[in-house]
Structure formats: C-alpha cells, structure tokens
PDB file of C-alpha atoms and ligand atoms in Angstrom:
ATOM      1  CA  MET A 507      -5.074  -8.227  25.632  1.00 72.00           C
ATOM      2  CA  SER A 508      -2.080  -6.918  23.686  1.00 85.00           C
ATOM      3  CA  SER A 509       0.717  -9.353  22.831  1.00 95.00           C
ATOM      4  CA  LEU A 510       3.371  -6.682  22.830  1.00 98.00           C
ATOM      5  CA  SER A 511       4.514  -3.671  24.799  1.00 98.00           C
ATOM      6  CA  VAL A 512       6.171  -0.478  23.632  1.00 98.00           C
ATOM      7  CA  LYS A 513       8.606   1.599  25.679  1.00 98.00           C
ATOM      8  CA  GLN A 514      10.310   4.850  24.761  1.00 98.00           C
ATOM      9  CA  TYR A 515      13.640   6.056  26.120  1.00 94.00           C
ATOM     10  CA  ASP A 516      16.438   8.352  24.866  1.00 94.00           C
ATOM     11  CA  GLY A 517      15.099   8.538  21.304  1.00 98.00           C
ATOM     12  CA  VAL A 518      14.541   4.760  21.086  1.00 98.00           C
ATOM     13  CA  GLY A 519      11.147   3.145  20.568  1.00 98.00           C
ATOM     14  CA  HIS A 520      11.333  -0.403  21.942  1.00 98.00           C
ATOM     15  CA  ILE A 521       8.803  -3.031  20.825  1.00 98.00           C
ATOM     16  CA  ILE A 522       8.807  -6.148  23.027  1.00 98.00           C
ATOM     17  CA  LEU A 523       7.050  -9.164  21.486  1.00 98.00           C
ATOM     18  CA  ASN A 524       5.182 -11.238  24.044  1.00 98.00           C
ATOM     19  CA  ARG A 525       2.606 -13.580  22.479  1.00 97.00           C
ATOM     20  CA  VAL A 526       2.672 -16.101  25.280  1.00 96.00           C
ATOM     21  CA  GLY A 527       1.717 -19.718  24.492  1.00 93.00           C
ATOM     22  CA  ALA A 528       2.576 -19.454  20.796  1.00 94.00           C
ATOM     23  CA  LEU A 529       6.235 -18.387  20.949  1.00 97.00           C
ATOM     24  CA  ASN A 530       5.416 -15.082  19.210  1.00 98.00           C
ATOM     25  CA  ALA A 531       3.926 -16.915  16.204  1.00 97.00           C
ATOM     26  CA  LEU A 532       2.781 -14.290  13.711  1.00 97.00           C
ATOM     27  CA  SER A 533      -1.019 -14.520  13.621  1.00 97.00           C
ATOM     28  CA  ARG A 534      -2.709 -11.882  11.480  1.00 96.00           C
ATOM     29  CA  GLU A 535      -3.862 -10.010  14.585  1.00 97.00           C
ATOM     30  CA  PHE A 536      -0.355 -10.054  16.089  1.00 98.00           C
ATOM     31  CA  CYS A 537       1.110  -8.801  12.788  1.00 98.00           C
ATOM     32  CA  HIS A 538      -1.390  -5.913  12.799  1.00 97.00           C
ATOM     33  CA  GLU A 539      -0.336  -5.043  16.364  1.00 98.00           C
ATOM     34  CA  ILE A 540       3.345  -5.028  15.376  1.00 98.00           C
ATOM     35  CA  ASP A 541       2.604  -3.016  12.216  1.00 98.00           C
ATOM     36  CA  ASP A 542       0.635  -0.414  14.208  1.00 98.00           C
ATOM     37  CA  ALA A 543       3.412  -0.110  16.819  1.00 98.00           C
ATOM     38  CA  LEU A 544       6.053   0.317  14.095  1.00 98.00           C
ATOM     39  CA  ARG A 545       4.050   2.969  12.236  1.00 98.00           C
ATOM     40  CA  ASP A 546       3.339   4.868  15.475  1.00 98.00           C
ATOM     41  CA  LEU A 547       7.043   4.963  16.351  1.00 98.00           C
ATOM     42  CA  ASP A 548       7.987   5.943  12.788  1.00 98.00           C
ATOM     43  CA  ASN A 549       5.566   8.861  13.110  1.00 98.00           C
ATOM     44  CA  THR A 550       6.778   9.930  16.574  1.00 98.00           C
ATOM     45  CA  GLU A 551       9.049  12.942  16.224  1.00 97.00           C
ATOM     46  CA  SER A 552      11.176  12.232  19.325  1.00 98.00           C
ATOM     47  CA  ILE A 553      12.027   8.667  18.196  1.00 98.00           C
ATOM     48  CA  HIS A 554      15.105   8.155  15.969  1.00 98.00           C
ATOM     49  CA  ALA A 555      15.678   4.386  16.211  1.00 98.00           C
ATOM     50  CA  ILE A 556      13.458   1.375  16.831  1.00 98.00           C
ATOM     51  CA  LEU A 557      14.411  -1.778  18.743  1.00 98.00           C
ATOM     52  CA  ILE A 558      12.497  -5.060  18.458  1.00 98.00           C
ATOM     53  CA  SER A 559      13.048  -7.845  20.994  1.00 98.00           C
ATOM     54  CA  SER A 560      11.206 -10.768  22.549  1.00 98.00           C
ATOM     55  CA  ALA A 561      10.116 -11.290  26.146  1.00 98.00           C
ATOM     56  CA  LEU A 562       9.907 -15.053  25.529  1.00 98.00           C
ATOM     57  CA  LYS A 563      12.567 -17.787  25.272  1.00 97.00           C
ATOM     58  CA  HIS A 564      12.467 -17.621  21.455  1.00 98.00           C
ATOM     59  CA  PHE A 565      12.486 -14.564  19.213  1.00 98.00           C
ATOM     60  CA  CYS A 566       9.662 -15.813  16.989  1.00 98.00           C
ATOM     61  CA  ALA A 567       8.376 -19.226  15.789  1.00 97.00           C
ATOM     62  CA  GLY A 568       7.254 -17.803  12.438  1.00 97.00           C
ATOM     63  CA  ALA A 569       3.851 -17.623  10.826  1.00 96.00           C
ATOM     64  CA  ASP A 570       0.963 -18.940  12.927  1.00 95.00           C
ATOM     65  CA  ILE A 571       0.611 -22.434  11.509  1.00 93.00           C
ATOM     66  CA  ARG A 572      -2.688 -23.155  13.281  1.00 92.00           C
ATOM     67  CA  GLU A 573      -4.248 -20.024  11.766  1.00 93.00           C
ATOM     68  CA  MET A 574      -2.827 -20.746   8.308  1.00 91.00           C
ATOM     69  CA  ALA A 575      -4.217 -24.264   8.372  1.00 91.00           C
ATOM     70  CA  GLU A 576      -7.714 -22.727   8.216  1.00 93.00           C
ATOM     71  CA  MET A 577      -7.021 -20.334   5.321  1.00 94.00           C
ATOM     72  CA  THR A 578      -8.156 -21.011   1.745  1.00 94.00           C
ATOM     73  CA  ALA A 579      -6.174 -20.152  -1.386  1.00 95.00           C
ATOM     74  CA  GLU A 580      -8.864 -17.573  -2.263  1.00 96.00           C
ATOM     75  CA  GLU A 581      -8.449 -15.872   1.121  1.00 96.00           C
ATOM     76  CA  VAL A 582      -4.655 -15.662   0.991  1.00 96.00           C
ATOM     77  CA  ILE A 583      -4.759 -14.205  -2.534  1.00 96.00           C
ATOM     78  CA  ALA A 584      -7.504 -11.691  -1.668  1.00 96.00           C
ATOM     79  CA  GLU A 585      -5.562 -10.568   1.428  1.00 94.00           C
ATOM     80  CA  GLN A 586      -2.145 -10.766  -0.278  1.00 95.00           C
ATOM     81  CA  PHE A 587      -1.247 -12.725   2.873  1.00 94.00           C
ATOM     82  CA  THR A 588       2.470 -13.196   3.605  1.00 95.00           C
ATOM     83  CA  GLY A 589       2.529 -14.795   7.069  1.00 93.00           C
ATOM     84  CA  CYS A 590       4.577 -11.889   8.390  1.00 95.00           C
ATOM     85  CA  VAL A 591       4.392  -8.167   9.181  1.00 96.00           C
ATOM     86  CA  SER A 592       3.890  -5.791   6.262  1.00 96.00           C
ATOM     87  CA  SER A 593       4.955  -2.327   7.484  1.00 97.00           C
ATOM     88  CA  LEU A 594       8.583  -3.074   8.384  1.00 97.00           C
ATOM     89  CA  PRO A 595      10.110  -2.599   4.905  1.00 96.00           C
ATOM     90  CA  ASP A 596       8.515   0.872   4.745  1.00 97.00           C
ATOM     91  CA  ILE A 597       9.736   2.109   8.145  1.00 98.00           C
ATOM     92  CA  SER A 598      12.046   5.067   7.524  1.00 98.00           C
ATOM     93  CA  LYS A 599      13.940   4.967  10.838  1.00 98.00           C
ATOM     94  CA  PRO A 600      16.722   2.442  11.547  1.00 98.00           C
ATOM     95  CA  VAL A 601      15.380  -0.788  13.091  1.00 98.00           C
ATOM     96  CA  ILE A 602      17.611  -2.844  15.381  1.00 98.00           C
ATOM     97  CA  VAL A 603      16.548  -6.377  16.312  1.00 98.00           C
ATOM     98  CA  ALA A 604      17.700  -8.419  19.320  1.00 98.00           C
ATOM     99  CA  VAL A 605      17.447 -12.164  18.672  1.00 98.00           C
ATOM    100  CA  LYS A 606      17.486 -14.914  21.287  1.00 98.00           C
ATOM    101  CA  GLY A 607      16.429 -18.537  20.952  1.00 98.00           C
ATOM    102  CA  LEU A 608      14.992 -19.317  17.543  1.00 98.00           C
ATOM    103  CA  ALA A 609      14.048 -16.998  14.683  1.00 98.00           C
ATOM    104  CA  ALA A 610      12.106 -19.364  12.402  1.00 98.00           C
ATOM    105  CA  GLY A 611      10.347 -18.865   9.075  1.00 98.00           C
ATOM    106  CA  GLY A 612       8.390 -15.615   9.253  1.00 98.00           C
ATOM    107  CA  GLY A 613      10.411 -14.791  12.391  1.00 98.00           C
ATOM    108  CA  CYS A 614      13.590 -15.026  10.337  1.00 98.00           C
ATOM    109  CA  GLU A 615      11.964 -12.922   7.595  1.00 98.00           C
ATOM    110  CA  LEU A 616      11.212 -10.289  10.243  1.00 98.00           C
ATOM    111  CA  VAL A 617      14.921 -10.307  11.170  1.00 98.00           C
ATOM    112  CA  GLU A 618      15.895 -10.061   7.491  1.00 98.00           C
ATOM    113  CA  MET A 619      13.743  -6.909   7.173  1.00 98.00           C
ATOM    114  CA  CYS A 620      15.589  -5.174  10.047  1.00 98.00           C
ATOM    115  CA  ASP A 621      18.725  -3.040   9.680  1.00 98.00           C
ATOM    116  CA  ILE A 622      21.078  -4.131  12.482  1.00 98.00           C
ATOM    117  CA  VAL A 623      20.836  -7.679  13.903  1.00 98.00           C
ATOM    118  CA  ILE A 624      22.197  -8.310  17.410  1.00 98.00           C
ATOM    119  CA  ALA A 625      22.182 -12.016  18.272  1.00 98.00           C
ATOM    120  CA  ALA A 626      22.538 -13.779  21.618  1.00 98.00           C
ATOM    121  CA  ALA A 627      25.356 -16.334  21.455  1.00 98.00           C
ATOM    122  CA  THR A 628      22.863 -19.241  21.553  1.00 98.00           C
ATOM    123  CA  ALA A 629      20.416 -17.768  18.995  1.00 98.00           C
ATOM    124  CA  ARG A 630      19.486 -19.825  15.926  1.00 98.00           C
ATOM    125  CA  PHE A 631      18.076 -18.862  12.538  1.00 98.00           C
ATOM    126  CA  CYS A 632      16.102 -21.086  10.167  1.00 98.00           C
ATOM    127  CA  HIS A 633      13.564 -21.312   7.369  1.00 98.00           C
ATOM    128  CA  PRO A 634      11.625 -24.534   8.112  1.00 98.00           C
ATOM    129  CA  GLU A 635       8.785 -23.717   5.665  1.00 97.00           C
ATOM    130  CA  ILE A 636       9.865 -26.614   3.433  1.00 98.00           C
ATOM    131  CA  THR A 637       9.065 -29.103   6.228  1.00 97.00           C
ATOM    132  CA  LEU A 638       5.442 -27.912   5.901  1.00 97.00           C
ATOM    133  CA  ALA A 639       5.550 -28.075   2.077  1.00 97.00           C
ATOM    134  CA  ALA A 640       5.486 -24.277   2.134  1.00 97.00           C
ATOM    135  CA  MET A 641       7.939 -21.537   1.202  1.00 98.00           C
ATOM    136  CA  PRO A 642       8.621 -18.020   2.445  1.00 98.00           C
ATOM    137  CA  GLY A 643       6.118 -15.362   1.358  1.00 97.00           C
ATOM    138  CA  ALA A 644       7.536 -12.244   3.009  1.00 98.00           C
ATOM    139  CA  GLY A 645      10.923 -11.953   1.356  1.00 97.00           C
ATOM    140  CA  GLY A 646      12.661 -15.020   2.809  1.00 98.00           C
ATOM    141  CA  THR A 647      13.950 -16.154  -0.573  1.00 98.00           C
ATOM    142  CA  GLN A 648      14.761 -12.593  -1.651  1.00 98.00           C
ATOM    143  CA  ARG A 649      16.378 -10.836   1.301  1.00 97.00           C
ATOM    144  CA  LEU A 650      18.090 -14.001   2.586  1.00 97.00           C
ATOM    145  CA  ALA A 651      19.735 -14.802  -0.756  1.00 97.00           C
ATOM    146  CA  ARG A 652      20.863 -11.194  -1.143  1.00 97.00           C
ATOM    147  CA  VAL A 653      22.478 -11.256   2.317  1.00 96.00           C
ATOM    148  CA  VAL A 654      24.033 -14.752   2.533  1.00 97.00           C
ATOM    149  CA  GLY A 655      24.370 -15.607  -1.161  1.00 97.00           C
ATOM    150  CA  LYS A 656      22.746 -18.304  -3.287  1.00 98.00           C
ATOM    151  CA  HIS A 657      24.346 -21.426  -1.882  1.00 98.00           C
ATOM    152  CA  ILE A 658      23.769 -20.838   1.840  1.00 98.00           C
ATOM    153  CA  ALA A 659      20.238 -19.583   1.080  1.00 98.00           C
ATOM    154  CA  MET A 660      19.474 -22.718  -0.950  1.00 98.00           C
ATOM    155  CA  ASP A 661      20.871 -24.941   1.813  1.00 98.00           C
ATOM    156  CA  LEU A 662      18.713 -23.271   4.483  1.00 98.00           C
ATOM    157  CA  LEU A 663      15.545 -23.061   2.378  1.00 98.00           C
ATOM    158  CA  LEU A 664      15.717 -26.531   0.826  1.00 98.00           C
ATOM    159  CA  THR A 665      16.699 -28.471   3.971  1.00 98.00           C
ATOM    160  CA  GLY A 666      15.150 -26.342   6.739  1.00 98.00           C
ATOM    161  CA  ARG A 667      18.343 -26.610   8.807  1.00 98.00           C
ATOM    162  CA  SER A 668      19.239 -23.843  11.217  1.00 98.00           C
ATOM    163  CA  LEU A 669      22.301 -21.628  11.535  1.00 98.00           C
ATOM    164  CA  SER A 670      23.939 -20.945  14.883  1.00 98.00           C
ATOM    165  CA  ALA A 671      24.666 -17.320  15.774  1.00 98.00           C
ATOM    166  CA  ASP A 672      28.319 -17.869  14.794  1.00 98.00           C
ATOM    167  CA  GLU A 673      27.358 -19.343  11.415  1.00 98.00           C
ATOM    168  CA  ALA A 674      24.796 -16.580  10.832  1.00 98.00           C
ATOM    169  CA  PHE A 675      27.443 -13.970  11.643  1.00 98.00           C
ATOM    170  CA  ALA A 676      29.918 -15.581   9.224  1.00 98.00           C
ATOM    171  CA  ALA A 677      27.182 -15.667   6.565  1.00 98.00           C
ATOM    172  CA  GLY A 678      26.367 -11.963   7.030  1.00 98.00           C
ATOM    173  CA  LEU A 679      22.889 -12.424   8.502  1.00 98.00           C
ATOM    174  CA  VAL A 680      23.945 -11.139  11.935  1.00 98.00           C
ATOM    175  CA  SER A 681      25.726  -7.835  12.716  1.00 98.00           C
ATOM    176  CA  ARG A 682      27.024  -8.637  16.219  1.00 98.00           C
ATOM    177  CA  ILE A 683      26.973 -11.546  18.675  1.00 98.00           C
ATOM    178  CA  VAL A 684      26.769 -10.856  22.417  1.00 98.00           C
ATOM    179  CA  PRO A 685      26.607 -13.099  25.501  1.00 98.00           C
ATOM    180  CA  ASP A 686      23.018 -14.250  26.128  1.00 98.00           C
ATOM    181  CA  GLU A 687      22.625 -12.352  29.385  1.00 98.00           C
ATOM    182  CA  GLN A 688      23.791  -9.073  27.792  1.00 98.00           C
ATOM    183  CA  LEU A 689      21.481  -9.179  24.763  1.00 98.00           C
ATOM    184  CA  GLU A 690      18.890  -6.575  25.814  1.00 97.00           C
ATOM    185  CA  ASP A 691      21.480  -4.142  27.261  1.00 98.00           C
ATOM    186  CA  GLU A 692      23.798  -4.360  24.251  1.00 98.00           C
ATOM    187  CA  ALA A 693      20.975  -4.051  21.714  1.00 98.00           C
ATOM    188  CA  LEU A 694      19.548  -1.085  23.574  1.00 98.00           C
ATOM    189  CA  ALA A 695      22.983   0.553  23.710  1.00 98.00           C
ATOM    190  CA  VAL A 696      23.312   0.192  19.921  1.00 98.00           C
ATOM    191  CA  ALA A 697      19.800   1.574  19.407  1.00 98.00           C
ATOM    192  CA  LYS A 698      20.531   4.531  21.708  1.00 98.00           C
ATOM    193  CA  GLN A 699      23.780   5.255  19.873  1.00 98.00           C
ATOM    194  CA  VAL A 700      22.005   5.263  16.495  1.00 98.00           C
ATOM    195  CA  ALA A 701      19.219   7.428  17.953  1.00 98.00           C
ATOM    196  CA  SER A 702      21.774   9.948  19.257  1.00 98.00           C
ATOM    197  CA  PHE A 703      22.908  10.818  15.726  1.00 98.00           C
ATOM    198  CA  SER A 704      21.075  13.163  13.369  1.00 98.00           C
ATOM    199  CA  GLY A 705      17.730  11.547  12.498  1.00 98.00           C
ATOM    200  CA  PRO A 706      17.428  12.897   8.941  1.00 98.00           C
ATOM    201  CA  VAL A 707      20.922  11.571   8.164  1.00 98.00           C
ATOM    202  CA  THR A 708      20.427   8.076   9.680  1.00 98.00           C
ATOM    203  CA  ARG A 709      17.179   7.821   7.692  1.00 98.00           C
ATOM    204  CA  ARG A 710      18.933   8.834   4.459  1.00 98.00           C
ATOM    205  CA  ILE A 711      21.733   6.318   5.109  1.00 98.00           C
ATOM    206  CA  LYS A 712      19.125   3.589   5.634  1.00 98.00           C
ATOM    207  CA  ALA A 713      17.305   4.570   2.427  1.00 98.00           C
ATOM    208  CA  SER A 714      20.573   4.632   0.465  1.00 98.00           C
ATOM    209  CA  VAL A 715      21.746   1.224   1.683  1.00 98.00           C
ATOM    210  CA  ASN A 716      18.312  -0.209   0.836  1.00 96.00           C
ATOM    211  CA  ASP A 717      18.633   1.276  -2.666  1.00 96.00           C
ATOM    212  CA  THR A 718      21.350  -1.336  -3.307  1.00 95.00           C
ATOM    213  CA  GLN A 719      18.629  -4.034  -3.264  1.00 93.00           C
ATOM    214  CA  VAL A 720      18.096  -3.970  -7.007  1.00 90.00           C
ATOM    215  CA  ASN A 721      14.884  -5.620  -8.268  1.00 93.00           C
ATOM    216  CA  LEU A 722      13.793  -6.513  -4.729  1.00 96.00           C
ATOM    217  CA  GLU A 723      10.210  -5.332  -5.301  1.00 96.00           C
ATOM    218  CA  THR A 724       9.725  -7.548  -8.355  1.00 97.00           C
ATOM    219  CA  GLY A 725      11.242 -10.520  -6.528  1.00 97.00           C
ATOM    220  CA  LEU A 726       8.894 -10.008  -3.577  1.00 97.00           C
ATOM    221  CA  ILE A 727       5.792  -9.982  -5.789  1.00 97.00           C
ATOM    222  CA  VAL A 728       6.786 -13.156  -7.630  1.00 98.00           C
ATOM    223  CA  GLU A 729       7.734 -14.898  -4.351  1.00 98.00           C
ATOM    224  CA  ARG A 730       4.341 -14.007  -2.818  1.00 97.00           C
ATOM    225  CA  ASP A 731       2.477 -15.478  -5.808  1.00 97.00           C
ATOM    226  CA  ARG A 732       4.503 -18.698  -5.536  1.00 98.00           C
ATOM    227  CA  PHE A 733       3.829 -18.825  -1.782  1.00 97.00           C
ATOM    228  CA  HIS A 734       0.068 -18.496  -2.389  1.00 97.00           C
ATOM    229  CA  ARG A 735       0.204 -21.449  -4.769  1.00 97.00           C
ATOM    230  CA  CYS A 736       1.168 -23.676  -1.785  1.00 97.00           C
ATOM    231  CA  PHE A 737      -2.341 -23.201  -0.389  1.00 96.00           C
ATOM    232  CA  THR A 738      -3.815 -25.046  -3.415  1.00 96.00           C
ATOM    233  CA  GLU A 739      -1.614 -28.127  -2.941  1.00 97.00           C
ATOM    234  CA  HIS A 740      -2.133 -31.420  -1.133  1.00 97.00           C
ATOM    235  CA  ASP A 741       1.331 -31.463   0.420  1.00 98.00           C
ATOM    236  CA  PHE A 742       0.866 -28.091   2.145  1.00 97.00           C
ATOM    237  CA  ARG A 743      -2.419 -29.198   3.720  1.00 96.00           C
ATOM    238  CA  GLU A 744      -0.712 -32.409   4.844  1.00 96.00           C
ATOM    239  CA  GLY A 745       2.335 -30.485   6.150  1.00 96.00           C
ATOM    240  CA  VAL A 746       0.372 -28.114   8.380  1.00 95.00           C
ATOM    241  CA  ARG A 747      -1.937 -30.929   9.574  1.00 96.00           C
ATOM    242  CA  ALA A 748       1.098 -33.030  10.487  1.00 96.00           C
ATOM    243  CA  PHE A 749       2.601 -30.100  12.455  1.00 95.00           C
ATOM    244  CA  ILE A 750      -0.630 -29.602  14.411  1.00 95.00           C
ATOM    245  CA  GLU A 751      -1.000 -33.347  15.026  1.00 96.00           C
ATOM    246  CA  LYS A 752       2.711 -33.539  16.011  1.00 96.00           C
ATOM    247  CA  ARG A 753       3.514 -36.290  13.492  1.00 97.00           C
ATOM    248  CA  ARG A 754       5.720 -36.758  10.406  1.00 96.00           C
ATOM    249  CA  ALA A 755       4.186 -35.451   7.151  1.00 96.00           C
ATOM    250  CA  ASN A 756       3.475 -37.816   4.249  1.00 97.00           C
ATOM    251  CA  PHE A 757       4.120 -35.775   1.084  1.00 97.00           C
ATOM    252  CA  LEU A 758       2.731 -36.957  -2.278  1.00 97.00           C
ATOM    253  CA  HIS A 759       4.593 -34.375  -4.400  1.00 97.00           C
ATOM    254  CA  ARG A 760       1.446 -32.617  -5.533  1.00 96.00           C
TER     255      ARG A 760
HETATM  256  N1  CO8 B 776       2.452 -21.415  14.835  1.00 64.98           N
HETATM  257  C1  CO8 B 776       1.523 -21.730  15.771  1.00 64.98           C
HETATM  258  N2  CO8 B 776       1.825 -22.270  16.965  1.00 64.98           N
HETATM  259  C2  CO8 B 776       3.118 -22.513  17.212  1.00 64.98           C
HETATM  260  C3  CO8 B 776       4.136 -22.238  16.283  1.00 64.98           C
HETATM  261  C4  CO8 B 776       3.762 -21.642  15.039  1.00 64.98           C
HETATM  262  N3  CO8 B 776       4.663 -21.304  14.112  1.00 64.98           N
HETATM  263  N4  CO8 B 776       5.324 -22.608  16.803  1.00 64.98           N
HETATM  264  C5  CO8 B 776       5.074 -23.101  18.023  1.00 64.98           C
HETATM  265  N5  CO8 B 776       3.744 -23.042  18.271  1.00 64.98           N
HETATM  266  C6  CO8 B 776       3.052 -23.484  19.480  1.00 64.98           C
HETATM  267  C7  CO8 B 776       3.174 -24.996  19.628  1.00 64.98           C
HETATM  268  O1  CO8 B 776       2.182 -25.667  18.832  1.00 64.98           O
HETATM  269  C8  CO8 B 776       2.965 -25.158  21.116  1.00 64.98           C
HETATM  270  O2  CO8 B 776       1.594 -25.083  21.390  1.00 64.98           O
HETATM  271  P1  CO8 B 776       0.924 -26.180  22.367  1.00 64.98           P
HETATM  272  O3  CO8 B 776       1.665 -26.033  23.679  1.00 64.98           O
HETATM  273  O4  CO8 B 776      -0.501 -25.753  22.424  1.00 64.98           O
HETATM  274  O5  CO8 B 776       1.165 -27.525  21.721  1.00 64.98           O
HETATM  275  C9  CO8 B 776       3.618 -23.886  21.703  1.00 64.98           C
HETATM  276  O6  CO8 B 776       3.713 -22.953  20.629  1.00 64.98           O
HETATM  277  C10 CO8 B 776       5.005 -24.149  22.240  1.00 64.98           C
HETATM  278  O7  CO8 B 776       5.766 -24.785  21.208  1.00 64.98           O
HETATM  279  P2  CO8 B 776       6.700 -26.076  21.461  1.00 64.98           P
HETATM  280  O8  CO8 B 776       6.099 -26.905  22.552  1.00 64.98           O
HETATM  281  O9  CO8 B 776       6.947 -26.719  20.149  1.00 64.98           O
HETATM  282  O10 CO8 B 776       8.026 -25.379  22.024  1.00 64.98           O
HETATM  283  P3  CO8 B 776       9.526 -25.898  21.866  1.00 64.98           P
HETATM  284  O11 CO8 B 776      10.371 -24.970  22.668  1.00 64.98           O
HETATM  285  O12 CO8 B 776       9.597 -27.366  22.161  1.00 64.98           O
HETATM  286  O13 CO8 B 776       9.888 -25.746  20.313  1.00 64.98           O
HETATM  287  C11 CO8 B 776      10.062 -24.525  18.248  1.00 64.98           C
HETATM  288  C12 CO8 B 776      10.015 -24.451  19.777  1.00 64.98           C
HETATM  289  C13 CO8 B 776      11.325 -25.220  17.800  1.00 64.98           C
HETATM  290  C14 CO8 B 776      10.021 -23.080  17.733  1.00 64.98           C
HETATM  291  C15 CO8 B 776       8.849 -25.322  17.709  1.00 64.98           C
HETATM  292  O14 CO8 B 776       7.677 -24.822  18.319  1.00 64.98           O
HETATM  293  C16 CO8 B 776       8.661 -25.241  16.225  1.00 64.98           C
HETATM  294  O15 CO8 B 776       9.332 -25.934  15.482  1.00 64.98           O
HETATM  295  N6  CO8 B 776       7.695 -24.400  15.738  1.00 64.98           N
HETATM  296  C17 CO8 B 776       7.373 -24.269  14.352  1.00 64.98           C
HETATM  297  C18 CO8 B 776       8.393 -23.441  13.654  1.00 64.98           C
HETATM  298  C19 CO8 B 776       8.059 -23.327  12.188  1.00 64.98           C
HETATM  299  O16 CO8 B 776       7.969 -24.294  11.458  1.00 64.98           O
HETATM  300  N7  CO8 B 776       7.900 -22.074  11.772  1.00 64.98           N
HETATM  301  C20 CO8 B 776       7.748 -21.732  10.410  1.00 64.98           C
HETATM  302  C21 CO8 B 776       6.332 -21.505  10.082  1.00 64.98           C
HETATM  303  S1  CO8 B 776       6.175 -21.143   8.357  1.00 64.98           S
HETATM  304  C22 CO8 B 776       6.579 -19.511   8.228  1.00 64.98           C
HETATM  305  O17 CO8 B 776       6.796 -18.847   9.176  1.00 64.98           O
HETATM  306  C23 CO8 B 776       6.701 -18.819   6.901  1.00 64.98           C
HETATM  307  C24 CO8 B 776       5.435 -18.616   6.232  1.00 64.98           C
HETATM  308  C25 CO8 B 776       5.092 -19.824   5.484  1.00 64.98           C
HETATM  309  C26 CO8 B 776       3.690 -20.082   5.641  1.00 64.98           C
HETATM  310  C27 CO8 B 776       3.234 -21.411   5.283  1.00 64.98           C
HETATM  311  C28 CO8 B 776       3.371 -22.445   6.385  1.00 64.98           C
HETATM  312  C29 CO8 B 776       2.102 -23.021   6.942  1.00 64.98           C
END
C-alpha cells in the first residue's frame, strides 16, 4: 500500500506524506515513492508548482533508523545512500512545503531542499543525527549552513537541539508562519498563486536563485562520503541500537 497520495488542482501537484506508524520516516521504499511522485509532477505539463505536506502529526521523523541499523558500510557506499529523497534538488518547478510538528534529520533536509517553507506556529526543526553518532548525508550540513549561517548551523548540528517556528523564521529557514489550523489552506494558497504565474518564468527564477549556491555540489559529495564513514564506526552502531532499544547511548569515541 502506498504511503503517500497525490492530488492535482489549479496547476498545483500536492504530495501528502502518510507513512503511518513511522511518522513519515524515510525508508528507501518511501523515498522512491516520493521521488517518483515528484518526477511525475515535474513532467506533467498542467502542473506549475508542487506542494508537499504531511497527513500525520509530524512532518517527518527523518531517515528510517530501524532500516539503517541493518545496513552495512559496503551497502551504503554502493547505493550512495543518503537517508533522504534524491530527486528533489533536480525538480525544475517551485516546491512549497507545509511543515507541522517536527521536521527532524532527513525530514529537515527535505525541507531545506524545498523553495518556500510554510510552517505551522508549533512546528519544530532539528538535526538530531549527532545523538545517533551520525551526521546528515543529504545536504544537512551544506544547505542548512548556507541558509542560517555557520554558528546557528553548528549549534543545531552539534547539539541536536530544535528550533521553534519563530526561531527558524528568524534564522531564515522558514518563509512564513501561519496558525496551526490554517497550515494546509495557506500553503495551498501560496502554491496556487505561484502556479498561476508563467511556468517557464517561475522555473527560471528558481534555477537562478539556486545558482547562488556556489560549490554546493562539491560540498554534497564530501558530506555524503563523511556520512558513509559513520557506518564503519562503533558509536553509530551503538547510537542506532540505543534508539531502537529506547535507552541512552554509550559512546566510546570510535
Ligand atoms: N525511524 C524509524 N522509526 C521511527 C523514527 C525514525 N526516524 N522516528 C520515529 N519512529 C517510530 C518510533 O520508533 C515509534 O515506533 P514504535 O511505536 O513501533 O515504537 C513510532 O515511530 C512513533 O514514534 P514515537 O513513539 O517516538 O512518537 P513521539 O511522538 O513520542 O516522538 C519523535 C516523535 C520526537 C519524532 C521521535 O519519534 C523521535 O525522536 N524520532 C527520531 C528522530 C530522529 O532522530 N531522526 C533523525 C534520524 S537521522 C536522519 O534523519 C539523517 C540521516 C542520518 C542517518 C544516520 C542515522 C541512523
């Protein structure tokens, strides 16, 4: 059964994440589903903006930790695994994301890959990878630091603490904050407005703004290699085991 649904209205393609029981954790299969939905909408002539939202209480709990616990270093290198979706950075149409609850780890990276971020007033954003002795592998160190600057990025990535919607807005990670109960309507209204403008021009604006991300590609490759190294280390194995066993991790710094 699919963990997402796709609706189309007024030039907007709306992807609703709904992986029940795992808070939209990004298993490989779920990532493939999201990637396929994004590519389909990017290739649909009548669609000029894409909206991503969650049907659950949280936006996304990040990479699927249970699945990652089973993966070897050889596998993650062979797959160039990132713990997140892969197609989003290549989508040519503007992507709006509606965030409620928590956007954690890979879920926050997904947000960072989008173009306009609409947050519910009680939404939170965090990169808790460090609590698992892991690090982002899908641009979390790269896009986050470029958006919020070095010192806030370091604080979030090295302590795992979360930002409220207000703090994320002040830091530049969020475009707009709306009351919780208006999130879907407001995000859809923004998506419809973007979709009402000339598609070729909104796509060129998106491409031009993204051109400001100098050296992003190199940074992403180096980050991914460093992320893969985690899978060879004792502390990472301990971190994911501790999460699954719902206990505190005992790191040995190796
Ligand atoms: N992966 C797999 N399962 C998950 C995940 C996840 N990321 N998050 C939650 N779940 C599961 C829980 O295990 C639980 O399952 P069960 O009922 O069978 O025990 C179910 O979803 C519901 O979760 P909770 O009961 O914990 O729900 P709460 O509302 O109490 O808490 C939280 C919600 C705060 C989101 C909490 O679930 C949480 O902290 N989740 C983990 C968040 C996290 O650390 N995410 C980052 C993962 S790392 C990442 O995304 C970047 C890639 C790095 C890869 C390397 C890391 C291994």
